[in-house]
Amino acid sequence: MGGHHAASGAAAWVAIASTGPYTLGWYPLDATGILIGGMATAGTALVLDWDHRHSTVAQSLPPLSNIIAVGIENASGGHRQGTHSLLGGAFFVVLAMMAGQIQLHTDWGILSVGAGLLCMFLINIAAKALKLFPKSGWITNWLFALTMAGLVTWFAPDQWTWLPVSMLTGVVVHIVGDMITTGGVPLLWPIVVKPPKFLRKLPLVKDVWKANGAFSIPLLGRAGSRREWLVLIPVSAYAMVGMCMAAWALGNVHFPAALAFGSRFMSTLLGTG
């Protein structure tokens, strides 16, 4: 499900970019990088579904996102085809590498113009999947997207590599997420390797190696199943806690007085102060 892909992407970024308890710290960043990267990776975990003209992703920034969706759909052969393969994933990572390197060095610091433009779509895609916008209308979507583009351009980490790392993380999360449902993914596209007919009726083989050549390890059953929800509830909570901690750390740096007042106010309300 779209919202679950987004939550998984954000959770994966928190694990990779944070250095606190219960994290991996493979690509350590400060609180700003965790926040921006978390929002971006929630979006990169959805870009592979930009292969369907009627998908949530396609409706994120109409009409531009619709036009892009039609182009990707035609180039990839339809939904869960080319974009859900190793080749398709590599395409998006290369795109992020190119965008990440478009930076302007100014007297006020480095402006990440390419990252801002790409994240205009990525963060908006995530917000749309998480149902933060109304189903109809596009003005709110564009206002939000342009605001996020400006914030990313100004505050993104100076090292451009964070964007391809975010894209790689989201792509892997999405492919793995779809692979552990019954639909599977065509990892080797455009090469289609179908199982021999005599193997297609074997219980284990037919579930893992689909007749259409897709690969699946259906641990979660069908998309949107109860098992998927049971797994994604703690994953979403992990992402939320990590993002909130990063936001709190930023607040302590830039707005310490306001946070101190808020803490005292809450303590008074709860009777613990």
Coordinates of C-alpha atoms in Angstrom, one line a residue:
M1 CA 0.0 0.0 0.0
G2 CA 1.2 3.5 -0.8
G3 CA 1.2 4.8 2.8
H4 CA 3.1 1.8 4.0
H5 CA 5.7 2.2 1.3
A6 CA 6.2 5.8 2.5
A7 CA 6.4 4.9 6.1
S8 CA 8.9 2.1 5.4
G9 CA 11.1 4.5 3.4
A10 CA 11.1 7.1 6.3
A11 CA 11.9 4.4 8.8
A12 CA 14.7 3.0 6.7
W13 CA 16.2 6.5 6.5
V14 CA 16.0 7.1 10.2
A15 CA 17.8 3.8 10.8
I16 CA 20.5 4.7 8.2
A17 CA 21.1 8.4 9.0
S18 CA 20.6 8.4 12.8
T19 CA 23.3 7.5 15.3
G20 CA 21.1 7.1 18.4
P21 CA 19.9 3.8 20.0
Y22 CA 18.2 1.2 17.8
T23 CA 19.7 2.7 14.6
L24 CA 22.4 1.6 12.1
G25 CA 24.2 4.9 11.6
W26 CA 25.5 3.8 8.1
Y27 CA 25.2 7.3 6.7
P28 CA 25.2 9.7 9.7
L29 CA 23.7 13.1 9.3
D30 CA 22.6 15.9 11.6
A31 CA 19.0 16.5 12.7
T32 CA 18.3 18.6 9.6
G33 CA 19.6 15.8 7.3
I34 CA 17.5 13.2 9.1
L35 CA 14.3 15.3 8.7
I36 CA 14.8 16.3 5.1
G37 CA 16.1 12.9 4.1
G38 CA 13.2 11.2 5.9
M39 CA 10.7 13.1 4.0
A40 CA 12.5 12.6 0.7
T41 CA 12.9 8.8 1.3
A42 CA 9.2 8.5 2.1
G43 CA 8.8 9.8 -1.5
T44 CA 11.6 7.7 -3.1
A45 CA 9.9 4.6 -1.6
L46 CA 7.0 5.5 -3.9
V47 CA 8.6 6.6 -7.2
L48 CA 8.5 3.1 -8.7
D49 CA 4.7 3.4 -8.7
W50 CA 4.9 6.3 -11.1
D51 CA 4.3 3.8 -13.8
H52 CA 0.5 4.1 -13.7
R53 CA -1.3 7.1 -15.0
H54 CA -4.1 6.8 -12.4
S55 CA -1.9 6.1 -9.4
T56 CA -1.7 8.3 -6.3
V57 CA 1.8 9.3 -7.4
A58 CA 0.5 10.4 -10.8
Q59 CA -2.1 12.6 -9.0
S60 CA 0.4 14.3 -6.7
L61 CA 1.2 17.4 -8.9
P62 CA -1.3 17.6 -11.7
P63 CA -1.0 18.0 -14.6
L64 CA 2.8 17.7 -14.7
S65 CA 2.9 14.5 -12.6
N66 CA 0.2 13.0 -14.9
I67 CA 2.2 13.7 -18.0
I68 CA 5.3 12.2 -16.4
A69 CA 3.3 9.1 -15.4
V70 CA 2.1 8.5 -18.9
G71 CA 5.7 8.7 -20.2
I72 CA 7.0 6.3 -17.5
E73 CA 4.1 3.9 -18.1
N74 CA 4.7 3.7 -21.8
A75 CA 8.5 3.3 -21.4
S76 CA 8.3 0.6 -18.7
G77 CA 5.5 -1.5 -20.1
G78 CA 2.9 -0.7 -17.5
H79 CA 2.4 -1.1 -13.7
R80 CA 4.8 -3.3 -11.8
Q81 CA 6.9 -3.9 -14.9
G82 CA 10.1 -2.0 -15.8
T83 CA 10.2 0.4 -12.8
H84 CA 10.0 -2.6 -10.4
S85 CA 13.2 -4.2 -11.8
L86 CA 16.9 -3.8 -11.1
L87 CA 17.2 -1.7 -14.3
G88 CA 14.3 0.5 -13.4
G89 CA 15.6 1.1 -9.9
A90 CA 19.1 1.9 -11.2
F91 CA 17.5 4.5 -13.5
F92 CA 16.0 6.4 -10.6
V93 CA 19.3 6.2 -8.6
V94 CA 21.2 7.7 -11.5
L95 CA 18.6 10.4 -11.9
A96 CA 19.1 11.3 -8.2
M97 CA 22.9 11.3 -8.6
M98 CA 22.5 13.8 -11.5
A99 CA 20.1 16.0 -9.6
G100 CA 22.1 15.9 -6.4
Q101 CA 25.2 17.4 -8.1
I102 CA 23.3 20.5 -9.3
Q103 CA 24.3 22.9 -6.6
L104 CA 25.0 26.7 -6.5
H105 CA 27.8 28.0 -4.3
T106 CA 26.7 31.4 -3.0
D107 CA 27.8 33.8 -0.2
W108 CA 25.0 32.4 2.0
G109 CA 26.1 28.8 1.5
I110 CA 25.4 25.9 -0.9
L111 CA 22.0 25.9 -2.6
S112 CA 20.9 22.3 -3.5
V113 CA 18.9 23.3 -6.6
G114 CA 18.7 19.9 -8.2
A115 CA 17.7 18.2 -4.9
G116 CA 15.1 20.9 -4.3
L117 CA 13.5 20.3 -7.7
L118 CA 13.4 16.5 -7.3
C119 CA 12.1 16.7 -3.8
M120 CA 9.3 19.0 -5.0
F121 CA 7.9 15.8 -6.4
L122 CA 9.2 13.3 -3.8
I123 CA 8.0 14.9 -0.6
N124 CA 4.7 15.7 -2.3
I125 CA 4.2 12.1 -3.4
A126 CA 4.7 11.0 0.2
A127 CA 2.3 13.5 1.5
K128 CA -0.3 12.5 -1.0
A129 CA 0.1 8.8 -0.2
L130 CA -0.2 9.6 3.5
K131 CA -3.5 11.3 2.7
L132 CA -2.4 14.8 3.9
F133 CA -4.1 16.4 1.0
P134 CA -7.7 16.3 -0.2
K135 CA -8.5 13.8 -3.0
S136 CA -9.5 16.5 -5.4
G137 CA -7.9 19.8 -6.2
W138 CA -4.3 20.8 -6.9
I139 CA -3.6 24.2 -5.5
T140 CA -2.7 22.9 -2.1
N141 CA -0.5 20.3 -3.6
W142 CA 1.5 22.8 -5.6
L143 CA 1.8 25.3 -2.7
F144 CA 3.1 22.5 -0.4
A145 CA 5.5 21.2 -3.1
L146 CA 7.0 24.6 -3.9
T147 CA 7.5 25.3 -0.1
M148 CA 9.2 22.0 0.3
A149 CA 11.4 22.6 -2.8
G150 CA 12.5 25.9 -1.2
L151 CA 13.3 24.3 2.2
V152 CA 15.3 21.5 0.6
T153 CA 17.2 23.8 -1.6
W154 CA 18.2 26.0 1.3
F155 CA 18.7 23.4 4.2
A156 CA 19.7 20.1 2.5
P157 CA 23.0 18.6 3.5
D158 CA 25.9 20.1 1.6
Q159 CA 27.2 16.6 0.5
W160 CA 25.2 15.9 -2.6
T161 CA 25.5 12.1 -2.1
W162 CA 22.6 12.1 0.4
L163 CA 20.1 12.3 -2.4
P164 CA 21.2 9.1 -4.3
V165 CA 21.5 7.3 -1.0
S166 CA 17.9 8.3 -0.2
M167 CA 16.8 7.2 -3.7
L168 CA 18.6 3.8 -3.4
T169 CA 17.1 3.3 0.1
G170 CA 13.6 4.0 -1.1
V171 CA 13.9 1.9 -4.3
V172 CA 15.2 -1.1 -2.3
V173 CA 12.4 -0.7 0.3
H174 CA 9.8 -0.5 -2.4
I175 CA 11.0 -3.6 -4.3
V176 CA 11.4 -5.6 -1.2
G177 CA 8.0 -4.5 0.0
D178 CA 6.3 -5.6 -3.2
M179 CA 8.3 -8.8 -3.3
I180 CA 7.1 -10.0 0.0
T181 CA 3.5 -9.8 -1.2
T182 CA 1.8 -12.2 -3.6
G183 CA 2.2 -10.0 -6.7
G184 CA 6.0 -10.2 -6.8
V185 CA 8.3 -8.1 -9.0
P186 CA 9.9 -8.6 -12.4
L187 CA 13.5 -8.2 -11.1
L188 CA 15.2 -9.0 -14.4
W189 CA 13.0 -6.9 -16.7
P190 CA 13.2 -6.5 -19.8
I191 CA 14.4 -10.1 -19.6
V192 CA 11.5 -12.4 -18.8
V193 CA 12.4 -15.8 -17.5
K194 CA 9.3 -17.9 -17.0
P195 CA 9.3 -21.2 -15.1
P196 CA 9.0 -24.4 -17.1
K197 CA 5.4 -25.7 -17.3
F198 CA 6.2 -28.8 -15.2
L199 CA 7.3 -26.5 -12.3
R200 CA 4.4 -24.1 -12.3
K201 CA 2.1 -26.4 -10.4
L202 CA 4.5 -27.2 -7.6
P203 CA 3.3 -25.4 -4.4
L204 CA 6.5 -23.6 -3.4
V205 CA 7.7 -22.8 -6.9
K206 CA 4.5 -21.3 -8.1
D207 CA 4.4 -18.9 -5.2
V208 CA 8.0 -17.8 -5.5
W209 CA 8.6 -18.0 -9.3
K210 CA 5.4 -16.7 -11.0
A211 CA 4.2 -17.9 -14.3
N212 CA 4.7 -14.4 -15.7
G213 CA 8.4 -14.5 -14.6
A214 CA 8.0 -12.3 -11.5
F215 CA 9.7 -13.2 -8.2
S216 CA 7.9 -13.3 -4.9
I217 CA 8.5 -14.3 -1.3
P218 CA 4.9 -13.8 -0.1
L219 CA 5.5 -13.4 3.6
L220 CA 2.8 -10.7 4.0
G221 CA 0.2 -12.3 1.6
R222 CA -1.8 -9.9 -0.5
A223 CA -1.1 -6.1 -0.5
G224 CA -3.1 -4.5 2.3
S225 CA -3.5 -7.7 4.2
R226 CA -3.8 -7.9 8.0
R227 CA -0.2 -9.2 8.2
E228 CA 1.0 -6.1 6.3
W229 CA -0.8 -3.8 8.8
L230 CA 0.7 -5.7 11.8
V231 CA 4.2 -5.3 10.4
L232 CA 3.8 -1.7 9.3
I233 CA 2.3 -0.3 12.5
P234 CA 5.6 -0.6 14.5
V235 CA 7.6 0.4 11.4
S236 CA 5.5 3.6 11.1
A237 CA 5.9 4.2 14.9
Y238 CA 9.7 3.9 14.5
A239 CA 9.8 6.4 11.7
M240 CA 7.6 8.8 13.6
V241 CA 9.7 8.6 16.8
G242 CA 12.9 9.1 14.8
M243 CA 11.6 12.1 12.9
C244 CA 10.1 13.7 16.0
M245 CA 13.4 13.3 17.9
A246 CA 15.2 15.0 15.0
A247 CA 12.7 17.8 15.0
W248 CA 13.1 18.2 18.8
A249 CA 16.9 18.3 18.4
L250 CA 16.5 21.1 15.8
G251 CA 14.2 22.9 18.1
N252 CA 16.7 22.8 21.0
V253 CA 19.3 24.4 18.7
H254 CA 17.2 27.1 17.1
F255 CA 14.3 27.6 19.5
P256 CA 15.5 26.6 22.9
A257 CA 13.4 29.2 24.8
A258 CA 10.2 28.1 23.1
L259 CA 10.8 24.5 23.8
A260 CA 11.6 25.2 27.4
F261 CA 8.4 27.1 27.8
G262 CA 6.4 24.3 26.1
S263 CA 8.0 21.7 28.4
R264 CA 7.1 23.8 31.5
F265 CA 3.6 24.4 30.2
M266 CA 3.0 20.6 29.7
S267 CA 4.5 19.8 33.1
T268 CA 2.1 22.3 34.7
L269 CA -0.9 20.8 32.8
L270 CA 0.0 17.3 33.8
G271 CA 0.8 18.3 37.4
T272 CA 4.4 17.1 37.3
G273 CA 6.1 20.5 37.4

